[in-house]
Short mmCIF file of C-alpha atoms and ligand atoms in Angstrom, two decimals:
data_model
loop_
_atom_site.label_atom_id
_atom_site.label_comp_id
_atom_site.label_asym_id
_atom_site.label_seq_id
_atom_site.Cartn_x
_atom_site.Cartn_y
_atom_site.Cartn_z
CA MET A 1 61.63 -25.20 -82.93
CA ARG A 2 65.31 -24.24 -82.09
CA SER A 3 66.54 -22.59 -78.61
CA LEU A 4 69.47 -21.05 -78.52
CA VAL A 5 71.30 -20.51 -75.23
CA LEU A 6 73.85 -17.54 -74.32
CA ILE A 7 76.37 -18.53 -71.68
CA GLY A 8 77.80 -15.61 -70.21
CA HIS A 9 80.37 -15.75 -66.63
CA GLY A 10 78.23 -13.28 -64.28
CA SER A 11 79.08 -12.11 -61.53
CA HIS A 12 77.64 -12.10 -57.40
CA LEU A 13 79.08 -8.43 -57.18
CA ASN A 14 78.71 -6.43 -60.71
CA GLY A 15 75.23 -5.91 -62.02
CA GLU A 16 76.80 -4.85 -65.59
CA SER A 17 78.49 -8.52 -65.98
CA ALA A 18 75.85 -9.88 -67.36
CA VAL A 19 74.48 -7.15 -69.63
CA ALA A 20 76.40 -8.06 -72.75
CA ALA A 21 75.06 -11.39 -73.03
CA TYR A 22 71.93 -9.68 -72.50
CA ARG A 23 72.75 -7.26 -75.60
CA TYR A 24 73.93 -9.86 -77.73
CA ALA A 25 70.62 -11.94 -76.99
CA GLU A 26 68.73 -8.83 -77.72
CA LEU A 27 70.22 -8.62 -81.32
CA ILE A 28 69.93 -11.93 -82.14
CA ARG A 29 65.94 -12.07 -81.05
CA ALA A 30 65.27 -9.21 -83.21
CA ARG A 31 66.83 -11.36 -86.06
CA GLY A 32 63.96 -13.84 -85.53
CA LEU A 33 66.31 -16.80 -86.76
CA PHE A 34 65.81 -18.92 -83.40
CA ASP A 35 62.45 -19.45 -81.47
CA GLU A 36 64.02 -18.25 -78.34
CA VAL A 37 67.49 -16.89 -77.09
CA ILE A 38 68.17 -17.45 -73.29
CA GLU A 39 70.95 -16.30 -71.66
CA GLY A 40 72.28 -18.46 -68.73
CA TYR A 41 75.35 -17.44 -66.23
CA TRP A 42 77.98 -19.43 -64.09
CA LYS A 43 77.13 -16.70 -60.99
CA GLU A 44 74.00 -15.45 -61.55
CA GLU A 45 70.53 -16.73 -62.78
CA PRO A 46 69.48 -18.95 -64.64
CA SER A 47 72.57 -20.76 -63.74
CA LEU A 48 74.24 -23.41 -65.79
CA ARG A 49 72.71 -26.28 -63.79
CA GLN A 50 69.28 -24.64 -64.33
CA VAL A 51 69.48 -23.29 -67.53
CA LEU A 52 68.77 -26.30 -70.28
CA ARG A 53 65.66 -26.92 -67.97
CA THR A 54 64.52 -23.25 -69.28
CA THR A 55 64.58 -23.80 -72.77
CA ALA A 56 61.23 -24.71 -74.57
CA SER A 57 62.70 -26.80 -77.47
CA THR A 58 64.29 -30.12 -78.02
CA ASP A 59 67.39 -28.91 -80.09
CA VAL A 60 69.22 -26.27 -78.07
CA THR A 61 72.79 -24.40 -79.30
CA VAL A 62 74.93 -23.15 -76.33
CA ILE A 63 77.58 -20.81 -77.25
CA PRO A 64 79.86 -19.77 -74.18
CA MET A 65 79.95 -15.78 -74.65
CA PHE A 66 83.94 -15.82 -73.72
CA ILE A 67 86.74 -14.65 -75.95
CA SER A 68 89.19 -17.14 -75.66
CA GLU A 69 89.22 -21.33 -74.46
CA GLY A 70 90.38 -21.89 -71.27
CA TYR A 71 89.18 -23.12 -67.80
CA PHE A 72 85.57 -21.78 -68.14
CA THR A 73 84.78 -23.09 -71.60
CA GLU A 74 86.61 -26.23 -71.32
CA THR A 75 86.11 -27.11 -67.86
CA VAL A 76 83.43 -25.36 -65.86
CA ILE A 77 80.58 -24.91 -68.49
CA PRO A 78 80.69 -28.56 -69.76
CA ARG A 79 80.83 -30.20 -66.15
CA GLU A 80 77.86 -27.79 -64.83
CA LEU A 81 75.59 -28.31 -67.81
CA GLY A 82 76.27 -31.96 -67.54
CA LEU A 83 77.67 -32.76 -70.94
CA GLY A 84 80.27 -35.15 -69.85
CA HIS A 85 83.05 -33.60 -71.32
CA GLN A 86 86.26 -32.18 -69.80
CA GLY A 87 89.19 -30.44 -71.86
CA PRO A 88 89.60 -28.62 -75.18
CA VAL A 89 86.42 -28.52 -77.24
CA PRO A 90 86.89 -29.84 -81.01
CA PRO A 91 86.07 -27.59 -83.83
CA GLU A 92 82.93 -28.74 -84.50
CA GLY A 93 81.46 -28.59 -80.82
CA ILE A 94 79.98 -31.49 -78.88
CA ALA A 95 76.72 -32.56 -79.04
CA ARG A 96 74.88 -34.56 -76.38
CA VAL A 97 71.25 -35.71 -75.61
CA ILE A 98 70.66 -34.47 -72.00
CA GLY A 99 66.99 -35.03 -70.57
CA GLY A 100 65.38 -35.18 -74.08
CA ARG A 101 67.23 -32.35 -75.62
CA THR A 102 69.72 -32.51 -78.44
CA VAL A 103 72.24 -29.90 -76.54
CA ARG A 104 75.08 -28.84 -79.10
CA TYR A 105 77.73 -27.10 -77.19
CA THR A 106 80.16 -24.69 -79.38
CA LEU A 107 83.61 -23.34 -79.07
CA PRO A 108 83.74 -20.01 -77.77
CA TYR A 109 82.81 -16.93 -80.03
CA GLY A 110 86.19 -15.40 -79.84
CA VAL A 111 87.85 -18.04 -81.48
CA HIS A 112 85.83 -18.17 -84.71
CA PRO A 113 87.52 -16.56 -87.89
CA GLY A 114 84.60 -13.87 -88.18
CA MET A 115 86.41 -12.04 -85.28
CA ALA A 116 88.57 -10.71 -87.58
CA ASP A 117 86.06 -9.04 -89.34
CA VAL A 118 85.17 -7.55 -85.89
CA ILE A 119 88.62 -6.34 -85.28
CA VAL A 120 88.59 -4.16 -88.89
CA ALA A 121 85.27 -2.98 -87.78
CA ARG A 122 86.21 -1.69 -84.69
CA ALA A 123 89.89 -0.23 -86.20
CA ARG A 124 87.14 1.52 -88.93
CA GLU A 125 85.53 3.45 -86.10
CA VAL A 126 88.65 5.09 -85.51
CA LEU A 127 89.82 5.13 -88.85
CA PRO A 128 87.11 6.26 -91.13
CA GLU A 129 89.49 6.28 -94.11
CA LEU A 130 90.14 2.82 -93.79
CA GLY A 131 88.44 1.68 -96.82
CA PRO A 132 87.88 -2.23 -98.52
CA ASP A 133 91.65 -2.05 -100.08
CA GLY A 134 93.24 -0.25 -97.30
CA PRO A 135 93.65 3.28 -96.15
CA ALA A 136 91.79 5.67 -98.73
CA ASP A 137 94.26 8.54 -98.14
CA GLY A 138 97.35 6.39 -98.58
CA VAL A 139 98.88 7.05 -95.28
CA GLU A 140 100.87 3.41 -94.30
CA THR A 141 98.67 2.25 -91.43
CA ALA A 142 99.97 -0.45 -88.78
CA LEU A 143 97.49 -2.68 -86.97
CA ILE A 144 98.14 -3.82 -83.49
CA VAL A 145 95.82 -6.71 -82.41
CA LEU A 146 96.18 -6.24 -78.46
CA GLY A 147 95.47 -9.18 -76.39
CA HIS A 148 95.88 -9.55 -72.28
CA GLY A 149 98.33 -12.52 -72.52
CA THR A 150 98.92 -14.60 -69.53
CA THR A 151 101.20 -17.45 -69.25
CA ARG A 152 98.59 -19.36 -67.35
CA ASN A 153 96.62 -19.63 -70.41
CA GLU A 154 98.03 -20.03 -74.06
CA ASN A 155 94.91 -20.28 -75.75
CA SER A 156 94.31 -16.30 -74.92
CA SER A 157 97.32 -15.65 -77.02
CA ARG A 158 97.05 -18.15 -79.83
CA VAL A 159 93.67 -16.51 -80.32
CA ILE A 160 95.55 -12.71 -81.05
CA TYR A 161 98.31 -14.53 -82.96
CA GLU A 162 95.72 -16.52 -85.02
CA ASN A 163 93.98 -13.05 -86.05
CA ALA A 164 96.70 -11.05 -86.66
CA GLU A 165 97.73 -13.81 -89.36
CA ARG A 166 94.79 -13.60 -91.19
CA LEU A 167 94.57 -9.86 -91.13
CA ARG A 168 98.20 -9.65 -92.04
CA ALA A 169 96.86 -11.67 -95.30
CA GLY A 170 94.06 -9.79 -95.91
CA GLY A 171 96.35 -7.21 -96.76
CA LEU A 172 94.57 -3.83 -95.38
CA PHE A 173 97.40 -2.79 -93.18
CA SER A 174 101.03 -2.17 -94.02
CA GLU A 175 102.00 -3.99 -90.58
CA VAL A 176 100.03 -6.27 -88.62
CA HIS A 177 101.22 -6.99 -84.95
CA ALA A 178 100.41 -9.21 -82.11
CA LEU A 179 101.02 -7.53 -78.92
CA PHE A 180 100.29 -8.41 -75.18
CA LEU A 181 99.50 -6.15 -72.01
CA ASP A 182 100.96 -9.12 -69.45
CA GLU A 183 103.53 -11.16 -71.90
CA GLU A 184 105.99 -10.30 -74.33
CA PRO A 185 105.99 -9.00 -77.16
CA ARG A 186 104.59 -6.38 -74.47
CA VAL A 187 102.44 -3.29 -75.97
CA THR A 188 104.24 -0.93 -74.21
CA GLY A 189 107.04 -1.55 -76.56
CA TRP A 190 105.30 -0.57 -79.68
CA ALA A 191 107.18 2.49 -81.01
CA ASP A 192 110.23 0.29 -81.36
CA LEU A 193 108.56 -2.23 -83.48
CA VAL A 194 105.89 -0.27 -85.80
CA ARG A 195 107.47 1.54 -88.89
CA ALA A 196 104.19 2.91 -89.89
CA PRO A 197 103.14 6.69 -89.39
CA ARG A 198 99.92 5.45 -88.28
CA VAL A 199 99.04 2.79 -86.03
CA VAL A 200 95.65 1.80 -84.94
CA ILE A 201 95.37 -0.41 -81.78
CA VAL A 202 92.09 -2.71 -81.01
CA PRO A 203 92.25 -4.16 -77.89
CA PHE A 204 91.06 -8.04 -78.10
CA PHE A 205 89.06 -7.69 -74.99
CA ALA A 206 85.60 -8.95 -73.95
CA SER A 207 84.33 -6.00 -72.67
CA GLU A 208 85.17 -2.49 -71.71
CA GLY A 209 86.62 -2.26 -68.48
CA TRP A 210 89.56 -1.12 -66.06
CA HIS A 211 92.27 -2.55 -68.64
CA THR A 212 90.46 -0.82 -71.85
CA LEU A 213 89.47 2.18 -70.21
CA GLU A 214 92.68 2.82 -67.41
CA THR A 215 95.80 0.77 -67.92
CA ILE A 216 96.20 0.64 -71.48
CA PRO A 217 95.73 4.57 -71.89
CA GLU A 218 97.87 5.22 -68.83
CA GLU A 219 100.86 2.64 -69.92
CA LEU A 220 100.68 4.10 -73.81
CA GLY A 221 100.37 7.72 -72.70
CA LEU A 222 97.23 7.88 -74.90
CA SER A 223 95.36 11.04 -74.32
CA GLY A 224 92.12 9.97 -76.49
CA VAL A 225 90.97 8.44 -79.74
CA VAL A 226 94.02 9.99 -81.28
CA THR A 227 97.29 10.77 -80.01
CA PRO A 228 100.24 11.92 -81.79
CA PHE A 229 103.59 10.80 -80.76
CA PRO A 230 105.86 13.25 -82.57
CA ASP A 231 109.49 11.61 -81.40
CA THR A 232 109.53 7.74 -81.56
CA PRO A 233 112.53 5.68 -83.07
CA HIS A 234 110.93 5.78 -86.35
CA GLY A 235 109.66 9.52 -86.70
CA PRO A 236 106.43 10.95 -86.00
CA GLN A 237 103.61 8.77 -85.33
CA GLN A 238 99.75 8.59 -84.52
CA VAL A 239 98.16 6.31 -82.51
CA HIS A 240 94.08 5.49 -83.07
CA TYR A 241 92.85 3.41 -80.16
CA ALA A 242 89.97 1.69 -80.46
CA ARG A 243 86.89 0.03 -78.14
CA PRO A 244 86.92 -3.73 -77.43
CA VAL A 245 86.20 -5.82 -79.89
CA GLY A 246 83.92 -7.91 -77.27
CA THR A 247 81.07 -5.24 -77.18
CA HIS A 248 81.05 -4.69 -81.15
CA ALA A 249 77.11 -5.18 -82.43
CA ALA A 250 79.14 -7.40 -85.40
CA VAL A 251 79.67 -10.43 -82.75
CA ALA A 252 75.99 -11.10 -83.21
CA GLU A 253 77.09 -12.21 -86.66
CA VAL A 254 79.61 -14.38 -85.20
CA ILE A 255 77.50 -15.72 -82.96
CA LEU A 256 74.75 -16.70 -85.47
CA HIS A 257 77.57 -18.25 -87.63
CA LEU A 258 79.01 -20.25 -84.96
CA ALA A 259 75.20 -21.39 -84.16
CA GLU A 260 74.56 -22.61 -87.83
CA GLU A 261 78.32 -24.66 -88.20
CA ALA A 262 77.28 -26.54 -84.85
CA ARG A 263 73.97 -27.62 -86.51
CA GLY A 264 75.79 -28.58 -89.75
CA ALA A 265 72.78 -30.09 -91.83
CA GLY A 266 70.95 -30.27 -88.68
CA GLY A 267 67.60 -30.24 -90.18
CA PRO A 268 64.36 -28.55 -89.13
CA GLY A 269 64.95 -28.45 -85.96
CA GLY A 270 63.13 -30.04 -82.67
CA ASP A 271 60.21 -30.19 -81.01
CA THR A 272 58.35 -28.41 -78.25
CA GLU A 273 59.98 -30.14 -74.89
CA ARG A 274 56.82 -31.09 -73.10
CA GLY A 275 57.76 -30.68 -69.81
CA HIS A 276 58.40 -27.31 -70.54
CA GLU A 277 55.41 -26.33 -71.92
CA ALA A 278 53.27 -28.36 -69.30
CA ALA A 279 54.92 -26.30 -66.59
CA TRP A 280 54.51 -23.03 -68.43
CA GLN A 281 50.92 -24.18 -69.05
CA ALA A 282 50.24 -24.74 -65.21
CA PHE A 283 51.59 -21.19 -64.63
CA LEU A 284 49.45 -19.67 -67.05
CA LYS A 285 46.42 -21.39 -65.77
CA LEU A 286 46.92 -20.02 -62.22
CA ALA A 287 47.72 -16.35 -63.85
CA ARG A 288 44.38 -16.25 -65.46
CA ARG A 289 42.79 -16.44 -62.42
CA GLY A 290 45.21 -13.82 -60.71
CA ALA A 291 48.28 -15.36 -58.74
CA ARG A 292 51.29 -14.84 -56.13
CA VAL A 293 54.71 -16.01 -57.18
CA GLY A 294 57.35 -15.36 -54.39
CA GLU A 295 57.18 -11.45 -54.16
CA LEU A 296 55.18 -11.08 -57.58
CA LEU A 297 51.32 -10.47 -57.89
CA VAL A 298 50.14 -11.37 -61.14
CA THR A 299 46.81 -9.79 -62.09
CA PRO A 300 44.62 -10.58 -65.24
CA GLU A 301 43.06 -7.55 -67.04
CA LEU A 302 40.97 -7.52 -69.76
CA GLY A 303 43.34 -9.89 -71.91
CA VAL A 304 46.39 -8.97 -70.68
CA PHE A 305 48.28 -9.20 -67.41
CA GLU A 306 49.84 -7.22 -65.14
CA ILE A 307 52.40 -7.88 -62.54
CA ARG A 308 53.98 -5.86 -59.90
CA ASN A 309 55.40 -6.47 -56.33
CA ALA A 310 53.03 -7.79 -54.04
CA LEU A 311 53.93 -5.46 -51.39
CA ASP A 312 52.37 -2.68 -53.80
CA GLU A 313 49.14 -4.52 -53.91
CA GLY A 314 46.14 -1.64 -54.02
CA ARG A 315 48.81 1.23 -54.88
CA PRO A 316 47.25 3.52 -57.89
CA GLY A 317 49.03 2.47 -61.51
CA GLY A 318 49.50 5.89 -61.91
CA ASP A 319 51.72 5.82 -58.96
CA LEU A 320 54.18 3.00 -60.08
CA MET A 321 56.37 3.07 -63.07
CA THR A 322 54.82 1.17 -65.82
CA LEU A 323 56.85 -1.29 -67.98
CA VAL A 324 55.65 -2.89 -71.08
CA THR A 325 58.37 -5.09 -72.08
CA PRO A 326 60.00 -8.53 -70.58
CA GLU A 327 63.50 -6.37 -71.33
CA GLY A 328 61.96 -3.61 -68.91
CA VAL A 329 61.37 -5.90 -66.15
CA ARG A 330 64.48 -7.44 -66.75
CA ASP A 331 66.48 -4.31 -66.06
CA ARG A 332 64.31 -3.08 -63.12
CA VAL A 333 64.31 -6.70 -60.80
CA ARG A 334 68.01 -6.71 -61.49
CA PHE A 335 68.51 -4.59 -58.64
CA THR A 336 67.31 -3.89 -55.22
CA ASP A 337 65.54 -0.58 -54.13
CA GLY A 338 68.80 0.50 -52.85
CA GLY A 339 70.16 -0.38 -56.18
CA GLU A 340 72.19 -3.48 -55.37
CA HIS A 341 72.83 -6.25 -57.74
CA ARG A 342 70.42 -9.16 -57.14
CA PRO A 343 72.45 -12.32 -58.50
CA VAL A 344 69.90 -14.74 -56.81
CA HIS A 345 66.43 -13.50 -57.61
CA THR A 346 64.42 -15.56 -54.86
CA LEU A 347 66.66 -13.45 -52.53
CA ARG A 348 63.16 -11.63 -50.82
CA SER A 349 64.34 -7.88 -52.32
CA LEU A 350 62.14 -7.44 -55.37
CA PRO A 351 62.58 -3.91 -55.86
CA ARG A 352 58.80 -2.08 -55.51
CA GLY A 353 57.08 1.01 -56.84
CA TRP A 354 56.82 -0.31 -60.94
CA ARG A 355 54.28 -2.54 -62.47
CA ALA A 356 54.46 -4.01 -66.03
CA VAL A 357 51.58 -4.26 -68.40
CA LEU A 358 51.92 -7.58 -70.70
CA ASN A 359 50.71 -9.79 -73.00
CA GLU A 360 50.43 -13.54 -72.43
CA ALA A 361 54.23 -14.38 -74.26
CA ASP A 362 55.71 -11.41 -72.49
CA LEU A 363 54.11 -12.37 -69.17
CA ARG A 364 56.13 -15.65 -69.51
CA ARG A 365 59.40 -14.04 -70.43
CA SER A 366 59.10 -11.74 -67.46
CA VAL A 367 58.21 -14.23 -65.17
CA HIS A 368 61.06 -15.83 -66.54
CA TYR A 369 63.20 -12.84 -66.02
CA THR A 370 61.99 -12.05 -62.62
CA TYR A 371 62.26 -15.99 -60.97
CA PRO A 372 64.48 -17.90 -63.62
CA ALA A 373 63.95 -21.57 -63.70
CA VAL A 374 61.32 -21.23 -61.04
CA VAL A 375 58.32 -22.25 -62.92
CA GLU A 376 60.24 -24.94 -64.48
CA GLU A 377 61.62 -26.33 -61.50
CA THR A 378 58.79 -25.91 -59.35
CA TYR A 379 56.57 -27.98 -61.96
CA ALA A 380 59.24 -30.37 -61.90
CA HIS A 381 58.94 -30.73 -58.25
CA GLY A 382 55.22 -31.72 -58.32
CA CYS A 383 55.81 -34.15 -60.93
CA HIS A 384 58.48 -36.01 -58.63
CA ALA A 385 60.95 -34.99 -61.21
CA LEU A 386 63.10 -32.76 -59.48
CA ARG A 387 66.14 -34.31 -58.06
CA PRO A 388 67.83 -32.83 -55.42
CA THR A 389 71.56 -32.81 -54.93
CA PRO A 390 73.10 -33.21 -51.66
CA TRP A 391 75.94 -30.53 -50.59
CA ALA A 392 78.35 -32.98 -50.76
CA THR A 393 78.03 -33.81 -54.52
CA THR A 394 78.04 -29.92 -55.32
CA ALA A 395 81.05 -29.45 -53.19
CA ARG A 396 82.47 -32.57 -54.74
CA ARG A 397 81.83 -30.96 -58.50
CA GLN A 398 83.76 -27.72 -57.32
CA THR A 399 87.01 -27.34 -58.90
CA GLY A 400 89.87 -24.07 -59.14
CA ILE A 401 88.88 -21.76 -56.21
CA TYR A 402 86.16 -23.30 -55.18
CA ALA A 403 87.62 -26.65 -54.73
CA LYS A 404 88.40 -25.46 -51.00
CA VAL A 405 84.42 -25.87 -49.91
CA GLN A 406 85.08 -29.67 -49.91
CA ARG A 407 86.82 -28.93 -46.76
CA ALA A 408 84.15 -27.23 -45.30
CA VAL A 409 82.29 -29.22 -42.27
CA PRO A 410 78.42 -29.65 -42.15
CA GLU A 411 78.14 -27.34 -39.28
CA GLN A 412 80.27 -24.60 -41.18
CA VAL A 413 77.60 -24.95 -44.44
CA GLU A 414 74.51 -24.97 -42.31
CA ARG A 415 75.84 -21.85 -40.52
CA VAL A 416 76.25 -20.32 -43.63
CA ALA A 417 73.38 -21.33 -45.07
CA GLU A 418 71.19 -20.30 -42.17
CA ARG A 419 72.18 -16.62 -42.86
CA VAL A 420 72.45 -16.57 -46.87
CA CYS A 421 69.19 -18.66 -47.27
CA ALA A 422 67.11 -17.13 -44.62
CA ALA A 423 66.64 -14.12 -47.10
CA CYS A 424 65.42 -16.50 -50.05
CA LEU A 425 62.05 -17.77 -50.76
CA ARG A 426 63.37 -21.12 -51.56
CA THR A 427 63.12 -24.08 -49.80
CA ARG A 428 66.29 -26.30 -49.43
CA LEU A 429 65.80 -29.68 -50.46
CA TRP A 430 69.29 -30.17 -50.89
CA ALA A 431 69.58 -30.05 -47.13
CA GLY A 432 66.86 -32.27 -46.39
CA GLU A 433 63.96 -29.83 -46.28
CA ARG A 434 60.48 -30.66 -47.34
CA LEU A 435 58.23 -28.95 -49.55
CA THR A 436 54.79 -30.00 -49.83
CA HIS A 437 52.96 -27.17 -51.43
CA SER A 438 54.18 -25.00 -54.02
CA PHE A 439 53.19 -21.50 -55.53
CA LEU A 440 51.34 -23.52 -58.37
CA ASP A 441 48.97 -24.87 -55.13
CA GLY A 442 48.61 -21.24 -54.05
CA VAL A 443 51.48 -20.60 -51.73
CA PRO A 444 53.37 -18.17 -52.68
CA GLY A 445 56.63 -19.01 -51.14
CA GLY A 446 56.45 -22.49 -52.17
CA ILE A 447 59.37 -22.94 -54.21
CA PRO A 448 62.23 -25.50 -54.27
CA CYS A 449 65.75 -25.18 -54.04
CA ALA A 450 67.34 -28.48 -55.64
CA GLU A 451 70.67 -27.75 -55.36
CA ALA A 452 73.07 -24.89 -53.50
CA CYS A 453 73.67 -21.97 -55.46
CA THR A 454 76.89 -20.56 -56.37
CA PHE A 455 76.29 -17.75 -54.62
CA LEU A 456 75.90 -20.03 -51.34
CA VAL A 457 79.07 -22.21 -52.52
CA ALA A 458 81.16 -18.75 -52.89
CA GLU A 459 80.02 -17.77 -49.29
CA VAL A 460 81.36 -21.26 -47.86
CA ARG A 461 84.17 -20.57 -49.82
CA GLU A 462 84.92 -17.56 -47.86
CA GLU A 463 84.02 -18.92 -44.44
CA VAL A 464 86.41 -21.65 -44.94
CA ALA A 465 88.98 -19.27 -46.18
CA ARG A 466 88.17 -17.06 -42.81
CA LYS A 467 88.35 -20.19 -40.45
CA LYS A 468 91.84 -20.99 -41.96
CA ALA A 469 92.85 -17.32 -41.65
CA ALA A 470 91.86 -17.46 -37.91
CA ALA A 471 93.41 -20.63 -37.24
CA ALA A 472 96.89 -19.62 -38.58
CA SER A 473 96.81 -15.86 -36.37
FE1 LIG B 501 68.35 -19.40 -52.05
FE2 LIG B 501 70.18 -20.84 -50.46
FE3 LIG B 501 68.94 -22.10 -52.48
FE4 LIG B 501 70.58 -20.11 -52.82
S1 LIG B 501 71.11 -22.21 -51.76
S2 LIG B 501 68.87 -20.73 -54.19
S3 LIG B 501 69.98 -18.77 -51.45
S4 LIG B 501 68.02 -21.46 -50.91
#
């Protein structure tokens, strides 16, 4: 049995941030090579602190869904997963045994050599004439691999140069250039550098966004996919502008290669993780009788299950939108009724107006999407196996822009927690609160919170910054 975990950044504000990891998880799940594909996030749920507990097998491969190495892949993710490693990840990855699971952590997908093929695939989309040996029409064509570039992260430029080198060696293009948005050599100077009459620009970016949709076209004067430049230092040239590499479906192949390389001669995989399976069997036993989990009502119906918001209890099914897949449930519960993003799923804002009809396997996945890690953590709490992490420990662990939460006094933390956590179903074990009965005992809101979530940490940081600004004014 094997579990694959894709780690995305996620966002407390932007509901679209997690979509890339979801989509790749779906593509890989459809291939059936792993028994499960789970997503985890820095700023959404399941969080990096929770995600390993949500995996069903003792053989877990973790892949950071980042375009280059850097602070997140070398510091934040290893620290939060408890890998006991900080700094550059070796090419073969890191393997650790954590809580009975063998966890293999790899380099981010963006640094895999297979990304050169993804760049070519993106180039082909805007230049169909590009055959297996070069442009079929014989027109000399240059390729620009465009990176963001930043003096703060050499790794992000290195991967651009490495891909340019690989593609130069491949001989598909008459010229290959590595250019950048925010460092030299800048893409704005492309016309002085590139001689070929036809130029393909492929942004080596993780996602479509402000840069790829606005700043790059604006700064280069691009008017669409193909833009003619009749008068450049090298005569008339035509620029073909591709979509970013990070959203191409072929990235799924790169992820699979990374996962296979991480396992090496890894054998047949692991076993079912017993604690995880026991948690879900406890949940299913409850669900077969009918249950409430937080705001969710679970009703058994002739061999299948129906879930809906408990506030919609009694409403005719015909009045509600009927969902039939875990992905459908996932996409519905990610936003409130007002369309606001829900980075913390146990905040009391589960949308109404829908129901899902599911078999037992899909019920598990749907409850996982609705309340990530809740079943596993609640069961562990009942077994006295969920260790609370006091605020001081969480604060000490923070680095980068979040290190300033270490300056928060207990009264500040409590003030913020009273505001944020008041809207949450969880009981703050990390603050010394006690939870004697859980939803597994029939108390719907009985859900433990073992550790301050990143949403609360971010709010405490804001509070510290506000206090400092007020003191200075
Ligand atoms: Fe909920 Fe507060 Fe725990 Fe975050 S820290 S999960 S808001 S109880």
